[in-house]
Short mmCIF file of C-alpha atoms in Angstrom, two decimals:
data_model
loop_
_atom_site.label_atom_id
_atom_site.label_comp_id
_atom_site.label_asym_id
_atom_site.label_seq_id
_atom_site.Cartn_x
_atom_site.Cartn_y
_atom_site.Cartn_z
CA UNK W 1134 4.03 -11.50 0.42
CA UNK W 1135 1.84 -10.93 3.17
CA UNK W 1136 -1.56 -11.79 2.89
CA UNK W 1137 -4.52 -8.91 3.33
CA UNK W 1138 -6.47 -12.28 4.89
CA UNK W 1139 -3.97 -12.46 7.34
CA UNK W 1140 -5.50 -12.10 10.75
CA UNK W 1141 -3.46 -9.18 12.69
CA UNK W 1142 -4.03 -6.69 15.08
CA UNK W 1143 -5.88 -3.52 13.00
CA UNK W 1144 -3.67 -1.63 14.91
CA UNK W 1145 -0.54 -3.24 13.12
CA UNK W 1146 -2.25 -2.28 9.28
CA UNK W 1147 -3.05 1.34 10.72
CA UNK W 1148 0.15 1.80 12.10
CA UNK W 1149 1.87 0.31 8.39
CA UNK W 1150 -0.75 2.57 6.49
CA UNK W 1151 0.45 6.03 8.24
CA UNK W 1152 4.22 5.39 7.89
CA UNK W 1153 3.31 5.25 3.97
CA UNK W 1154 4.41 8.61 2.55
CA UNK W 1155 0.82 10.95 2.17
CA UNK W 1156 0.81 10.25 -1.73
CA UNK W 1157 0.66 6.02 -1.04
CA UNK W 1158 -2.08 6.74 1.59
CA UNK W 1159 -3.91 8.43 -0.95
CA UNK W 1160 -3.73 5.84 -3.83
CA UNK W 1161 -4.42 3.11 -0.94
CA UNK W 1162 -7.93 4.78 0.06
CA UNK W 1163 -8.66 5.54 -3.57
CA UNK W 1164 -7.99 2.12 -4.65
CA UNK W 1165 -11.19 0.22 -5.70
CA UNK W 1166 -10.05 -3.03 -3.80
CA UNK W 1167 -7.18 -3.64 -0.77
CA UNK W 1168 -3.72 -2.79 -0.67
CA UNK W 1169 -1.91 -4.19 2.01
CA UNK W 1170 -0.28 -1.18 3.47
CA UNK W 1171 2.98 -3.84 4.82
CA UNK W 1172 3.45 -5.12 1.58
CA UNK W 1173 3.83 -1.65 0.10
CA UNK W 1174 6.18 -0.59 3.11
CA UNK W 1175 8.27 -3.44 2.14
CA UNK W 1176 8.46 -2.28 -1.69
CA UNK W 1177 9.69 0.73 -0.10
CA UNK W 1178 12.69 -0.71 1.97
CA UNK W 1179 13.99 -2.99 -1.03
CA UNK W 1180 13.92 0.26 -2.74
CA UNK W 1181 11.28 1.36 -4.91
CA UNK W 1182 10.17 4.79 -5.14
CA UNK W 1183 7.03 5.66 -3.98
CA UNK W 1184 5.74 7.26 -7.19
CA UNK W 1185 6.52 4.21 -9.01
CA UNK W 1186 4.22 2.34 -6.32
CA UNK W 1187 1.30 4.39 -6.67
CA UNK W 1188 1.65 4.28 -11.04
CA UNK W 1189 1.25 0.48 -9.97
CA UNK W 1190 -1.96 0.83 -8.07
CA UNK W 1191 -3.08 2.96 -10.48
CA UNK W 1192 -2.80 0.81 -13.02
CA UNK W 1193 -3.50 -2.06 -11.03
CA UNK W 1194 -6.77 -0.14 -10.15
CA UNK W 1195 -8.00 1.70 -13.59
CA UNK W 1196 -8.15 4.60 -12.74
CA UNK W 1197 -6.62 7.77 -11.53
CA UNK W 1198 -5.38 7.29 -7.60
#
């Protein structure tokens, strides 16, 4: 896992963030704390769906993303 404390170019977490599919990006900025937009690309590649990912961070977050 990749830490969101992690000190990395912001360019790097924009660039992670806007591959996301638009749904993600949206549950991301609704999110009432920080996703790490490379840890949720990497749920991707091992092969989650991205509507299971945002159910997460909408439960995660309490609330509707």
């Amino acid at each position: 896992m990749i830490s969101i404390l992690a000190i990395r170019p912001s360019v790097d977490v924009m660039n992670a963030f806007d591959a996301l599919p638009k749904d993600l990006r949206e549950a991301i900025a609704s999110a009432p704390f920080a996703f790490d937009p490379e840890e949720i690309g990497q749920r991707l590649a091992r092969g989650r769906s991205a509507d299971s990912v945002v159910r997460e961070i909408d439960r995660v977050g309490g609330g509707a993303a």
